[in-house]
Short mmCIF file of C-alpha atoms and ligand atoms in Angstrom, two decimals:
data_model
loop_
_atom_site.label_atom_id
_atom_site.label_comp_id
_atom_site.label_asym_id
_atom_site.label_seq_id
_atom_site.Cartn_x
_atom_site.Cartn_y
_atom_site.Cartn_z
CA UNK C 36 84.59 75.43 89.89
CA UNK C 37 87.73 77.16 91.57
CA UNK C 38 86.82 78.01 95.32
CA UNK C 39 83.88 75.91 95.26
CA UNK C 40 83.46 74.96 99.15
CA UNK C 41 83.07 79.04 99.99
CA UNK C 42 79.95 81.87 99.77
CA UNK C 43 80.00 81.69 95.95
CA UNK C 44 81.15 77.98 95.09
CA UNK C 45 78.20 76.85 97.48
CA UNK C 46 76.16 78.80 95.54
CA UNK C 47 77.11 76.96 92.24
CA UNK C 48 77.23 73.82 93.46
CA UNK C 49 73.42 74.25 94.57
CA UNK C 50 73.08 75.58 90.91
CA UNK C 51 74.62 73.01 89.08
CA UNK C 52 73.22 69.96 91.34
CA UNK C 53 69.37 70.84 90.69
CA UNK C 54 70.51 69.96 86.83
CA UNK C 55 72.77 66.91 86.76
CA UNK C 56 71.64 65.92 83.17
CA UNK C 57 72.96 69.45 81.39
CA UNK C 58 76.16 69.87 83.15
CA UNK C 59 79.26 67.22 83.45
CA UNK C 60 81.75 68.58 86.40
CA UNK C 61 85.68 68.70 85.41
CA UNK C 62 87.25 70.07 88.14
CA UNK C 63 86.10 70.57 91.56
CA UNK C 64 88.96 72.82 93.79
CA UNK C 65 88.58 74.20 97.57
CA UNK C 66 90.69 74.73 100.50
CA UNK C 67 90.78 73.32 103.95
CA UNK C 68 86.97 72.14 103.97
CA UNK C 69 88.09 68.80 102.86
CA UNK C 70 84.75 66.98 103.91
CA UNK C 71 82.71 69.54 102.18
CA UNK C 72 84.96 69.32 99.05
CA UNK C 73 84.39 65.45 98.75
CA UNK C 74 80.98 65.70 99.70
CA UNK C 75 80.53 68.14 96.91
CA UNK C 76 82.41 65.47 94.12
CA UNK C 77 80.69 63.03 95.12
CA UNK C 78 77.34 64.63 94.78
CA UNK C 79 78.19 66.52 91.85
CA UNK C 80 80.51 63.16 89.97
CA UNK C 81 83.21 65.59 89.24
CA UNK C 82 86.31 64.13 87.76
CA UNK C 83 88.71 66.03 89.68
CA UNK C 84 88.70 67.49 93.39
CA UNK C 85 91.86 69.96 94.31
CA UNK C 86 92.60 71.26 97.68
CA UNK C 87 95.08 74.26 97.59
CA UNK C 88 96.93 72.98 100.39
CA UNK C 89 98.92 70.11 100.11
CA UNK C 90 98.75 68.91 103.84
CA UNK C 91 95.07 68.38 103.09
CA UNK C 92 95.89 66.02 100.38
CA UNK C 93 95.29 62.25 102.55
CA UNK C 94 92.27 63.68 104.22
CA UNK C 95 91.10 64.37 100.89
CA UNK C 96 92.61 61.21 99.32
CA UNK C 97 90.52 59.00 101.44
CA UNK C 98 87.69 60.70 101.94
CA UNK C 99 86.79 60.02 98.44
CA UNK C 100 88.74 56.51 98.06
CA UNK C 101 85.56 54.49 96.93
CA UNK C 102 85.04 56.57 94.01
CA UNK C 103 85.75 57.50 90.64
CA UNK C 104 87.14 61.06 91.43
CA UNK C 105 91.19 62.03 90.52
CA UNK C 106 92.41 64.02 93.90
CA UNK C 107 95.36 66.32 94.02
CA UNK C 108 96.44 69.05 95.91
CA UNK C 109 98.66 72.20 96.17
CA UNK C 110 98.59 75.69 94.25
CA UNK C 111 99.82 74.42 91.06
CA UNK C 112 97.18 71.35 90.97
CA UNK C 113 94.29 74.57 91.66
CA UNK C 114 96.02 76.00 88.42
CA UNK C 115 96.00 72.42 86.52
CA UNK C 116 92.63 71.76 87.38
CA UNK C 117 91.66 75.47 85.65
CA UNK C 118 93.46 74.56 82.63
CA UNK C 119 91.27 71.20 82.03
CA UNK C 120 89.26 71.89 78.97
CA UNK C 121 86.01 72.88 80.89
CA UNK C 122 83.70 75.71 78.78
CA UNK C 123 82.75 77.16 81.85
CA UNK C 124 84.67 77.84 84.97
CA UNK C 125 83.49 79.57 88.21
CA UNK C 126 86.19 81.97 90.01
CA UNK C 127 85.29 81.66 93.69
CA UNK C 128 88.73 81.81 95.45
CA UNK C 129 89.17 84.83 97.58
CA UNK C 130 91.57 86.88 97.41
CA UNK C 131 95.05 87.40 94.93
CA UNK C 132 95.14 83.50 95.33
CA UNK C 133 92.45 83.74 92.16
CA UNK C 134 94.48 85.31 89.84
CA UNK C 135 96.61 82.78 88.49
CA UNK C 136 93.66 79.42 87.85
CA UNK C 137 91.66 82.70 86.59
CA UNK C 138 94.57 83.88 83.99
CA UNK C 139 95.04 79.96 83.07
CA UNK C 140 91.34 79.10 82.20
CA UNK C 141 91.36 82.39 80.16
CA UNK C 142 94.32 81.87 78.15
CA UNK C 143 92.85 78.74 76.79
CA UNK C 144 89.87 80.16 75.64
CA UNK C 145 86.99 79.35 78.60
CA UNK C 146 84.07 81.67 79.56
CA UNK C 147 85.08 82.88 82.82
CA UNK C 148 82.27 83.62 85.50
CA UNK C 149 84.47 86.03 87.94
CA UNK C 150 83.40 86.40 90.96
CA UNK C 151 86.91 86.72 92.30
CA UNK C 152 86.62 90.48 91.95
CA UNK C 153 90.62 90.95 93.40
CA UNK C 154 91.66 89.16 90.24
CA UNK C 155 90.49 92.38 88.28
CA UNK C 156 91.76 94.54 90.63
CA UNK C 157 95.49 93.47 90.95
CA UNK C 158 95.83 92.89 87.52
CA UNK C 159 92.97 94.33 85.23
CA UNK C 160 95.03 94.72 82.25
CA UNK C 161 96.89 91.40 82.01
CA UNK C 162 92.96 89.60 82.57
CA UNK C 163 91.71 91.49 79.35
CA UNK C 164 94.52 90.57 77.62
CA UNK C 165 94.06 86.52 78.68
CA UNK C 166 90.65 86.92 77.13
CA UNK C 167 91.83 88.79 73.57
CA UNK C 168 94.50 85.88 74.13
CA UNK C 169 92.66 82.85 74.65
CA UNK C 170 89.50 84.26 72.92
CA UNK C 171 87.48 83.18 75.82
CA UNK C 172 84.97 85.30 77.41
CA UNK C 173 84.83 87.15 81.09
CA UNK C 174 81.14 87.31 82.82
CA UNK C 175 80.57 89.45 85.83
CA UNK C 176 79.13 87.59 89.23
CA UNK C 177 79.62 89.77 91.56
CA UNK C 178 75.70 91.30 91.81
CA UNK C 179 76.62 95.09 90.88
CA UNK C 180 78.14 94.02 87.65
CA UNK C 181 75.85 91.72 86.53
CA UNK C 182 74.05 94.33 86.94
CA UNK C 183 75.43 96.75 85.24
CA UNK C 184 75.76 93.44 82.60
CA UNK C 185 71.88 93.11 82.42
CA UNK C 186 71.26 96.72 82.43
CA UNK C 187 72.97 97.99 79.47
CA UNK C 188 71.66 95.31 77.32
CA UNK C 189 74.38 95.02 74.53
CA UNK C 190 74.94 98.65 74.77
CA UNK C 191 78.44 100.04 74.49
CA UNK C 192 79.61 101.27 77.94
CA UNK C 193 81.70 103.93 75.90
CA UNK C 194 77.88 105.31 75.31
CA UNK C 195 76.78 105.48 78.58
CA UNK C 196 77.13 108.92 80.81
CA UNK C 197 77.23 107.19 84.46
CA UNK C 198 77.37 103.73 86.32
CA UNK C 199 76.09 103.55 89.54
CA UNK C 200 76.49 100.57 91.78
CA UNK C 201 74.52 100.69 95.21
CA UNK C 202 76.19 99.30 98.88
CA UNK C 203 74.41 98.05 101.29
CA UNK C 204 76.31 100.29 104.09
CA UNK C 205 77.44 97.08 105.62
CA UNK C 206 77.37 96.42 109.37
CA UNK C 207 78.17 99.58 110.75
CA UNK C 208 75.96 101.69 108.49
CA UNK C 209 73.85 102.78 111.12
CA UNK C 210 76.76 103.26 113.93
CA UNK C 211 77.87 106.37 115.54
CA UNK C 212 81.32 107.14 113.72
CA UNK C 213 83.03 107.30 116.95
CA UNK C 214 82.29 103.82 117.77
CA UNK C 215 83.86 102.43 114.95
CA UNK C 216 87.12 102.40 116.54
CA UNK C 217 86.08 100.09 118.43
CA UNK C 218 84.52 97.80 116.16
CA UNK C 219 84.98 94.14 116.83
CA UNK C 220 85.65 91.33 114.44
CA UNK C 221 82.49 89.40 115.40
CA UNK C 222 80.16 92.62 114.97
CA UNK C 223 81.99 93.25 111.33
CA UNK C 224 81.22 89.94 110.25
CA UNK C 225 77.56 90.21 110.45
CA UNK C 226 76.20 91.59 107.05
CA UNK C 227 72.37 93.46 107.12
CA UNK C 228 71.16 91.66 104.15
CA UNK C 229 73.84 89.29 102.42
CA UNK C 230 74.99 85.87 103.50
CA UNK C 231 78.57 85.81 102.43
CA UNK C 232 82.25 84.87 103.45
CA UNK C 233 83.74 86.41 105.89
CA UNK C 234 86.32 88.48 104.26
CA UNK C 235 83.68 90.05 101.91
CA UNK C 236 81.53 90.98 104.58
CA UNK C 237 83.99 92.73 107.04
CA UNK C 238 85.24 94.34 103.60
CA UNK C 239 81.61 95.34 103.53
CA UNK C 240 81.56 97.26 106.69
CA UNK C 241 84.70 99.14 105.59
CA UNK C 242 83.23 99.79 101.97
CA UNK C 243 86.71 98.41 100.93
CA UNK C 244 84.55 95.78 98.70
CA UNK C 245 82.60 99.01 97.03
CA UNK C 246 86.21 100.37 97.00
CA UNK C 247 87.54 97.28 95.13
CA UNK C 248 83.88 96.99 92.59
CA UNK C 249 84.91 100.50 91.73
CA UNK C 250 88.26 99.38 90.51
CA UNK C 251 86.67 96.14 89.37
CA UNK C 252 83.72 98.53 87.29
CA UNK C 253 86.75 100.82 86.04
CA UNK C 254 88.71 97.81 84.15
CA UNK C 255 85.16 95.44 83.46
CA UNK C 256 83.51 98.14 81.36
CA UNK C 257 86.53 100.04 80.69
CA UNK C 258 84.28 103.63 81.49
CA UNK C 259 86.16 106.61 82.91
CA UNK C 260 86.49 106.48 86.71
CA UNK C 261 84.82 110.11 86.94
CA UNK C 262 81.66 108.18 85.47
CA UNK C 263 81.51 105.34 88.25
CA UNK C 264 79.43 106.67 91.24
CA UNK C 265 78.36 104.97 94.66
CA UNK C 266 75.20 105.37 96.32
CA UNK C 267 74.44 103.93 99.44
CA UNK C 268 70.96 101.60 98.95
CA UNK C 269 70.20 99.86 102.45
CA UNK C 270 67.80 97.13 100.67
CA UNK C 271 69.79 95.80 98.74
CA UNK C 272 67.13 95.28 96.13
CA UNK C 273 68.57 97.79 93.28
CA UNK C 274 72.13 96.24 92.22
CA UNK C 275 73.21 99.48 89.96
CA UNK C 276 71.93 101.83 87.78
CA UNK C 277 73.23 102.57 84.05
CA UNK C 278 72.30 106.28 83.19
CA UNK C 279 72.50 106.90 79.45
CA UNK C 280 73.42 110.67 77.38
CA UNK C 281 69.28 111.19 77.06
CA UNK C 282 68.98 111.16 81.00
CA UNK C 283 67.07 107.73 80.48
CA UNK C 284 68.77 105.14 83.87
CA UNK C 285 67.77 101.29 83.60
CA UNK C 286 68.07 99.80 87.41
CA UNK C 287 68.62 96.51 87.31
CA UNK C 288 67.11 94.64 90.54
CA UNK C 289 66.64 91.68 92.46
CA UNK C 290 66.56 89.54 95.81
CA UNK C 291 70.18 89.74 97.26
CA UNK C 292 70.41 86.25 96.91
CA UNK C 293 73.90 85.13 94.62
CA UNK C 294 72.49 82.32 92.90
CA UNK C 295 70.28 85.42 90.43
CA UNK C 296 74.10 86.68 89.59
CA UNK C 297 75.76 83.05 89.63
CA UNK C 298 72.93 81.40 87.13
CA UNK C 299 72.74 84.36 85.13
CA UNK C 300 76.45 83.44 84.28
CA UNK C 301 75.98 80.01 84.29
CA UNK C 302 72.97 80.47 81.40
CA UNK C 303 74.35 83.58 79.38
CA UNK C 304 73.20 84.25 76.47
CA UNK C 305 70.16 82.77 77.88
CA UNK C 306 67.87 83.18 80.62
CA UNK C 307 66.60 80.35 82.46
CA UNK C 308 64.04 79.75 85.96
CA UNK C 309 66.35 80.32 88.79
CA UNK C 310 65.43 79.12 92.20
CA UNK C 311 65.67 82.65 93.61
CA UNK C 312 62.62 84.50 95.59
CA UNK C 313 60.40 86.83 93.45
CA UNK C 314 60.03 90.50 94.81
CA UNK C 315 56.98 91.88 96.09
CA UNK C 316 57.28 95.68 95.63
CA UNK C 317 54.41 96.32 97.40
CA UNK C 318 55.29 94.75 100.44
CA UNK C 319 59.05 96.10 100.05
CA UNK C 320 57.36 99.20 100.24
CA UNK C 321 60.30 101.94 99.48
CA UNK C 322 63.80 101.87 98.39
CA UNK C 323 66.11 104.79 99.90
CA UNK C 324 68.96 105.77 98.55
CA UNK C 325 72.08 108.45 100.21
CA UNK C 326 75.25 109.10 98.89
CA UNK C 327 78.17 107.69 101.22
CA UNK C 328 80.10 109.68 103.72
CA UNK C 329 83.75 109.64 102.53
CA UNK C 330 84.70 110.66 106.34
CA UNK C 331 83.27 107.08 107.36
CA UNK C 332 84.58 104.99 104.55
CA UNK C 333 88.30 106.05 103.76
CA UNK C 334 88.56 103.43 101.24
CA UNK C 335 85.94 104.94 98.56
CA UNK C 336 88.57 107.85 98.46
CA UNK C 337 91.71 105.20 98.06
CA UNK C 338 89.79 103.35 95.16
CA UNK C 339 89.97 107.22 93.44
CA UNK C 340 93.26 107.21 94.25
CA UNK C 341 94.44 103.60 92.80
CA UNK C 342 92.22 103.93 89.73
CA UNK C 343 94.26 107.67 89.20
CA UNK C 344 97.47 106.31 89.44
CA UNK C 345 96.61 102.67 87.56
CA UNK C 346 99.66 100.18 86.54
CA UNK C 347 100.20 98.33 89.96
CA UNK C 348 98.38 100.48 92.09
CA UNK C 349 95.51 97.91 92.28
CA UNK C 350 97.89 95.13 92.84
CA UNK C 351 99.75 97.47 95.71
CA UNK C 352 95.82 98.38 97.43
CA UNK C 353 94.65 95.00 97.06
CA UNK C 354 97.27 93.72 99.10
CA UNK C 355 97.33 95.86 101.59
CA UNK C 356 93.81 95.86 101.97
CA UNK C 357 94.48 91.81 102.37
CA UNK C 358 96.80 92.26 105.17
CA UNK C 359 94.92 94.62 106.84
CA UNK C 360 92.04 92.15 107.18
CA UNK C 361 93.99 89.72 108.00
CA UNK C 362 95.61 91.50 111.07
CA UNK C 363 92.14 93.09 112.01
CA UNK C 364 90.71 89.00 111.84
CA UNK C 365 93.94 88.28 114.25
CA UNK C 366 93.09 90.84 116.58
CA UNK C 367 96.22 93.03 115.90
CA UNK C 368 94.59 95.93 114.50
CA UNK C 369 91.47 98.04 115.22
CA UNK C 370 88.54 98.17 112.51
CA UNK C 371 89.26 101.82 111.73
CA UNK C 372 93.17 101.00 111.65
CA UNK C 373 92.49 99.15 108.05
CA UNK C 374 92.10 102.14 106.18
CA UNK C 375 95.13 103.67 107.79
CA UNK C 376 97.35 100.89 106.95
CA UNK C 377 95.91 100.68 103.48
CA UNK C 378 96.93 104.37 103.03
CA UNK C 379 100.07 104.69 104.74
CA UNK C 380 101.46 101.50 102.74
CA UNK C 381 100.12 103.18 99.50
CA UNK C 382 102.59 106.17 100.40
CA UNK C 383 105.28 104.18 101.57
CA UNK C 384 105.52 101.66 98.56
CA UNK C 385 105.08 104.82 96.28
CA UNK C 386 108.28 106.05 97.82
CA UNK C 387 109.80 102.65 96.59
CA UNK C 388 108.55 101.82 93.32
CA UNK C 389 106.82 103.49 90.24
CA UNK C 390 103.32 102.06 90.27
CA UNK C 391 101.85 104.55 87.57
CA UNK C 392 104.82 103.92 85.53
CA UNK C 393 105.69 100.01 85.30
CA UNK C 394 104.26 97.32 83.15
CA UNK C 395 101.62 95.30 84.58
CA UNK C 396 103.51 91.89 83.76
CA UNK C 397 102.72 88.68 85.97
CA UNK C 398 106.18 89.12 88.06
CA UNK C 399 105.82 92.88 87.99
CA UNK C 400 102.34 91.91 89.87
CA UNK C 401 103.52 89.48 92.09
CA UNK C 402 106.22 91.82 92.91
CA UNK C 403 103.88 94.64 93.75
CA UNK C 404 101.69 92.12 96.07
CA UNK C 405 104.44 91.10 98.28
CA UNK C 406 105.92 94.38 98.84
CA UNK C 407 102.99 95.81 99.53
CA UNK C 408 102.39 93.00 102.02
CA UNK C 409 105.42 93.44 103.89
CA UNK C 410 104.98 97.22 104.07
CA UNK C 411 101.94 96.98 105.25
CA UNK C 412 102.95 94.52 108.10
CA UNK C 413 105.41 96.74 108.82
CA UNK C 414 102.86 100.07 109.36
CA UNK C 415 100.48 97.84 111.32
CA UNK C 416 103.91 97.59 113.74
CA UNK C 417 104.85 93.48 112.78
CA UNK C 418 108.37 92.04 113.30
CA UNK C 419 109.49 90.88 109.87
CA UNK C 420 108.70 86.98 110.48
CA UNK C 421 106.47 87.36 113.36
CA UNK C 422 103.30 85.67 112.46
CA UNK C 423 99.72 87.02 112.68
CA UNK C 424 97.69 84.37 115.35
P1 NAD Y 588 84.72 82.18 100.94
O1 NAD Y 588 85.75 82.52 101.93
O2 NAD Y 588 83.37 81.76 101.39
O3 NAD Y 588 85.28 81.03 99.96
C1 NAD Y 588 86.57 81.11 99.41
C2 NAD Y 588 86.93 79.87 98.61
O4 NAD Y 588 88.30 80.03 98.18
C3 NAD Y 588 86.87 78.57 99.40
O5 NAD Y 588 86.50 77.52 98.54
C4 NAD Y 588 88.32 78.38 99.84
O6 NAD Y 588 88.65 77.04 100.07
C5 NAD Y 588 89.07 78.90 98.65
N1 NAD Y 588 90.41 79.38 98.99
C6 NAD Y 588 90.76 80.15 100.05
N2 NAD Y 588 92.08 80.39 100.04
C7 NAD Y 588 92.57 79.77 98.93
C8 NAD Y 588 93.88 79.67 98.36
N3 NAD Y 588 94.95 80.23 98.93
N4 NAD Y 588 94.02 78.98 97.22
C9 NAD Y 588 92.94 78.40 96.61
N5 NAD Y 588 91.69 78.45 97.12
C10 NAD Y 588 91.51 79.13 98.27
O7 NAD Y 588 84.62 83.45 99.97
P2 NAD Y 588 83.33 83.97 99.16
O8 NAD Y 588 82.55 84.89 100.01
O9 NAD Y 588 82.65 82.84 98.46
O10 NAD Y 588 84.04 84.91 98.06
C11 NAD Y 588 84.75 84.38 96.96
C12 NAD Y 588 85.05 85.52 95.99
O11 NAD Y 588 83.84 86.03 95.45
C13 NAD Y 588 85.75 86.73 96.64
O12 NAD Y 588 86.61 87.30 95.71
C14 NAD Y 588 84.61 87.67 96.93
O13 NAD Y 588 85.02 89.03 96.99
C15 NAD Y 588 83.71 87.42 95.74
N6 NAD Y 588 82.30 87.72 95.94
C16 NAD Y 588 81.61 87.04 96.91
C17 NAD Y 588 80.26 87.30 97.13
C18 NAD Y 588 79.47 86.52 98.14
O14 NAD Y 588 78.27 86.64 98.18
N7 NAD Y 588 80.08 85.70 98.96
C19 NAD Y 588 79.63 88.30 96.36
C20 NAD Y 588 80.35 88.96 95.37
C21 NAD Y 588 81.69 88.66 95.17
MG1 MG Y 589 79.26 93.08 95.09
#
C-alpha cells in the first residue's frame, strides 16, 4: 500500500485488517505520520514500512524495534517497496510524488488500484504503456471511475456515446461568486459530503479534482474528450452515468463512502460484503442534478484545454495546479487566484516548450513538472528560492 497513512490508505488498511487470514501485507509506505505508519505494520504484520522522507527514518526505526517489520526510508525505498512482488498494490500518494512507485509496480506486472488520479494525468500515456509492458492490470478507485468501471459492465468504452461523472459542487457550491475571492483555506477544506485529504477537498471546491477526473476519464477509458460531460450532483449518491448509442444510461450509485470504490478493487473480478452503509432511497428522497457554471469553476474549461493540446500538457496543469494549492495552503494566494495561476503558467510554459508536440518520456515529464512549477511560482509573484511558509 503506497500512501497508506492518508484519506485512501486509511481506507485500505480498515479493508484489509477486517480479513487478516486472505491477505499477507508486503509493503507498507507513508510520509511524516510515522506513529500511524508503525501502528498500521504492526496491526497489519507487514514486512516492510517506508517513510518517503528520510529524516523520519529513526522515529520510524524505533517505533517498530520489537518487531519483525524491515524499515527504510526516502523516495527511492517508496519505489523499492512498489517493486516487491506484491499482486496487488494500492496508489494512495498524493500528488506527482505517485507516479514513479505507480510506473514501478506496473512494469512488473501487478494489478494496480489507482487512486492517485495525478499519476494519469501527468503521464497517461507512459502508465498504459507500463501495463501493455508489465502485463499487469490498472483498476480505477477514485469513485467516478469505478463507476464508470461498474457501469459499463465489460462493455467497450469505444461503444459508448457519453460518460458522465457527477461533482459534488464542493464547499463553495452554494456561495455567492463574489465571495469566493475571499475564500479561506479553513472554509475550502471542509467538503459537504466526503471525508477526504486535504488537498482533494480544496481541489474540490475549485472543481480542479473534476478538472483532473476529466483528464483522468480521457486516458482511463481512452473515449473522446467531447464525450466526457460533468454534471453537478449535490448528493453525492450517483458516481457517473454511462449513456450508450440506443439512449439506454446505467448510473452507477452508492454511499460516498471510499471503502465501496477501494474493496471493489481490492475484490475485482469478484464482489464481496463491504462494510459500507446501504441506501435508503426513500428516505434520500430526490437526487438533483445541474450542469456546472464554467464562470465559477475556471478549471473545467483548462481540463478542455490540456486534454486538446495532450503530450505534456497534463504534466504542465498538474503542476501548476500543485503549486497553486500549495501557495493558497501557505496563505500566499487567494482561492480564486488558483485558477489564474494555473492558466497564466499554461500560457507562459507554452511560450517555452512544445507540449502538444514532445514525447511523453519519463525525463520529458519530469521536465515539464518542474518548469511548470517554477513558472507558476513565478506568476503567483515568488522570489526564485524564497520558500512558501
Ligand atoms: P492524503 O493527503 O490523506 O494522503 C496522502 C498519502 O501520501 C499519505 O500517506 C502521505 O504520507 C503520502 N505522501 C505525501 N507526500 C508524499 C511523498 N512526497 N512521497 C510519498 N508519499 C507521500 O491524501 P488522500 O486524500 O488519501 O488522496 C490520495 C490520492 O487519492 C490523491 O491522488 C487523491 O486525489 C486521490 N483520491 C482521494 C480520495 C479520497 O477520498 N481521499 C478520493 C478519490 C481520489
Ligand atoms: Mg473522485
Amino acid at each position: 500500500m503506497l500512501g497508506s497513512t492518508g484519506s485512501i490508505g486509511s481506507s485500505t488498511v480498515d479493508l484489509i485488517a477486517r480479513e487478516p487470514e486472505r491477505f499477507d501485507v508486503v509493503a507498507l509506505t507513508g510520509g511524516r505520520n510515522v506513529a500511524l505508519l508503525a501502528e498500521q505494520a504492526r496491526a497489519l504484520k507487514a514486512r516492510l514500512a517506508v517513510t518517503a522522507f528520510d529524516e523520519c527514518y529513526g522515529d520510524l526505526k524505533d517505533a517498530l524495534a520489537d518487531t519483525d517489520t524491515e524499515v527504510a526510508a526516502g523516495g527511492g525505498a517508496v519505489v523499492e517497496a512498489a517493486r516487491r512482488p506484491a499482486d496487488w498494490v494500492m496508489s494512495g500518494i498524493v500528488g506527482a510524488a505517485g507516479l514513479r512507485p505507480g510506473l514501478a509496480a506496473l512494469e512488473r506486472g501487478a494489478t494496480l488500484a489507482l487512486a492517485n488520479k495525478e499519476t494519469l494525468v501527468a503521464a497517461g500515456p507512459l502508465v498504459m504503456a507500463a501495463v501493455a509492458g508489465g502485463g499487469g492490470r490498472l483498476l480505477p478507485v477514485d469513485s467516478e471511475h469505478s463507476a464508470v468501471f461498474q457501469a459499463l459492465g465489460g462493455e467497450n468504452p469505444g461503444d459508448v456515446e457519453r460518460i458522465i461523472i457527477t461533482a459534488s459542487g464542493g464547499a463553495f457550491r452554494d456561495w455567492p461568486i463574489e465571495r469566493l475571492a475571499t475564500a479561506t483555506v479553513a472554509e475550502a477544506s471542509r467538503h459537504p459530503n466526503w471525508a477526504m485529504g486535504q488537498r482533494i477537498t480544496i481541489d474540490s471546491a475549485s472543481m480542479f479534482n473534476k478538472a483532473l477526473e476529466l483528464i483522468e476519464a480521457r486516458e482511463y477509458f481512452g473515449i473522446d474528450p467531447s464525450r466526457i460531460e460533468v454534471l453537478v450532483h449535490p448528493q453525492s449518491l450517483v458516481h457517473a452515468i454511462v449513456g450508450h448509442v440506443d439512449g439506454g444510461m446505467i448510473a452507477h450509485m452508492g454511499p460516498a463512502d471510499m471503502r465501496h470504490a477501494i474493496g471493489y478493487a481490492l475484490n475485482w473480478p469478484e464482489r464481496r460484503n463491504l462494510p459500507v452503509e446501504r441506501l435508503d432511497l426513500a428516505a434520500v428522497g430526490r437526487l438533483e442534478f445541474s450542469p456546472p457554471d464554467e464562470e465559477r469553476y475556471p478549471a473545467l474549461r483548462l481540463a478542455r484545454e490540456v486534454m486538446e493540446t495532450r503530450g505534456l500538457a497534463g504534466a504542465a496543469f498538474n503542476a501548476a495546479r500543485e503549486t497553486a494549492l500549495d501557495l493558497f495552503i501557505g496563505g500566499r494566494i487567494g482561492f480564486l487566484d488558483m485558477a489564474r495561476v494555473v492558466e497564466e503558467t499554461l500560457v507562459g510554459i507554452s511560450a517555452r516548450a512544445d507540449l502538444g508536440g514532445a514525447e511523453v518520456t519519463p525525463e520529458n515529464v519530469l521536465d515539464a513538472d518542474s518548469l511548470a512549477r517554477e513558472i507558476a511560482r513565478g506568476v503567483a509573484g515568488m522570489r526564485p528560492g524564497e520558500r512558501n511558509d
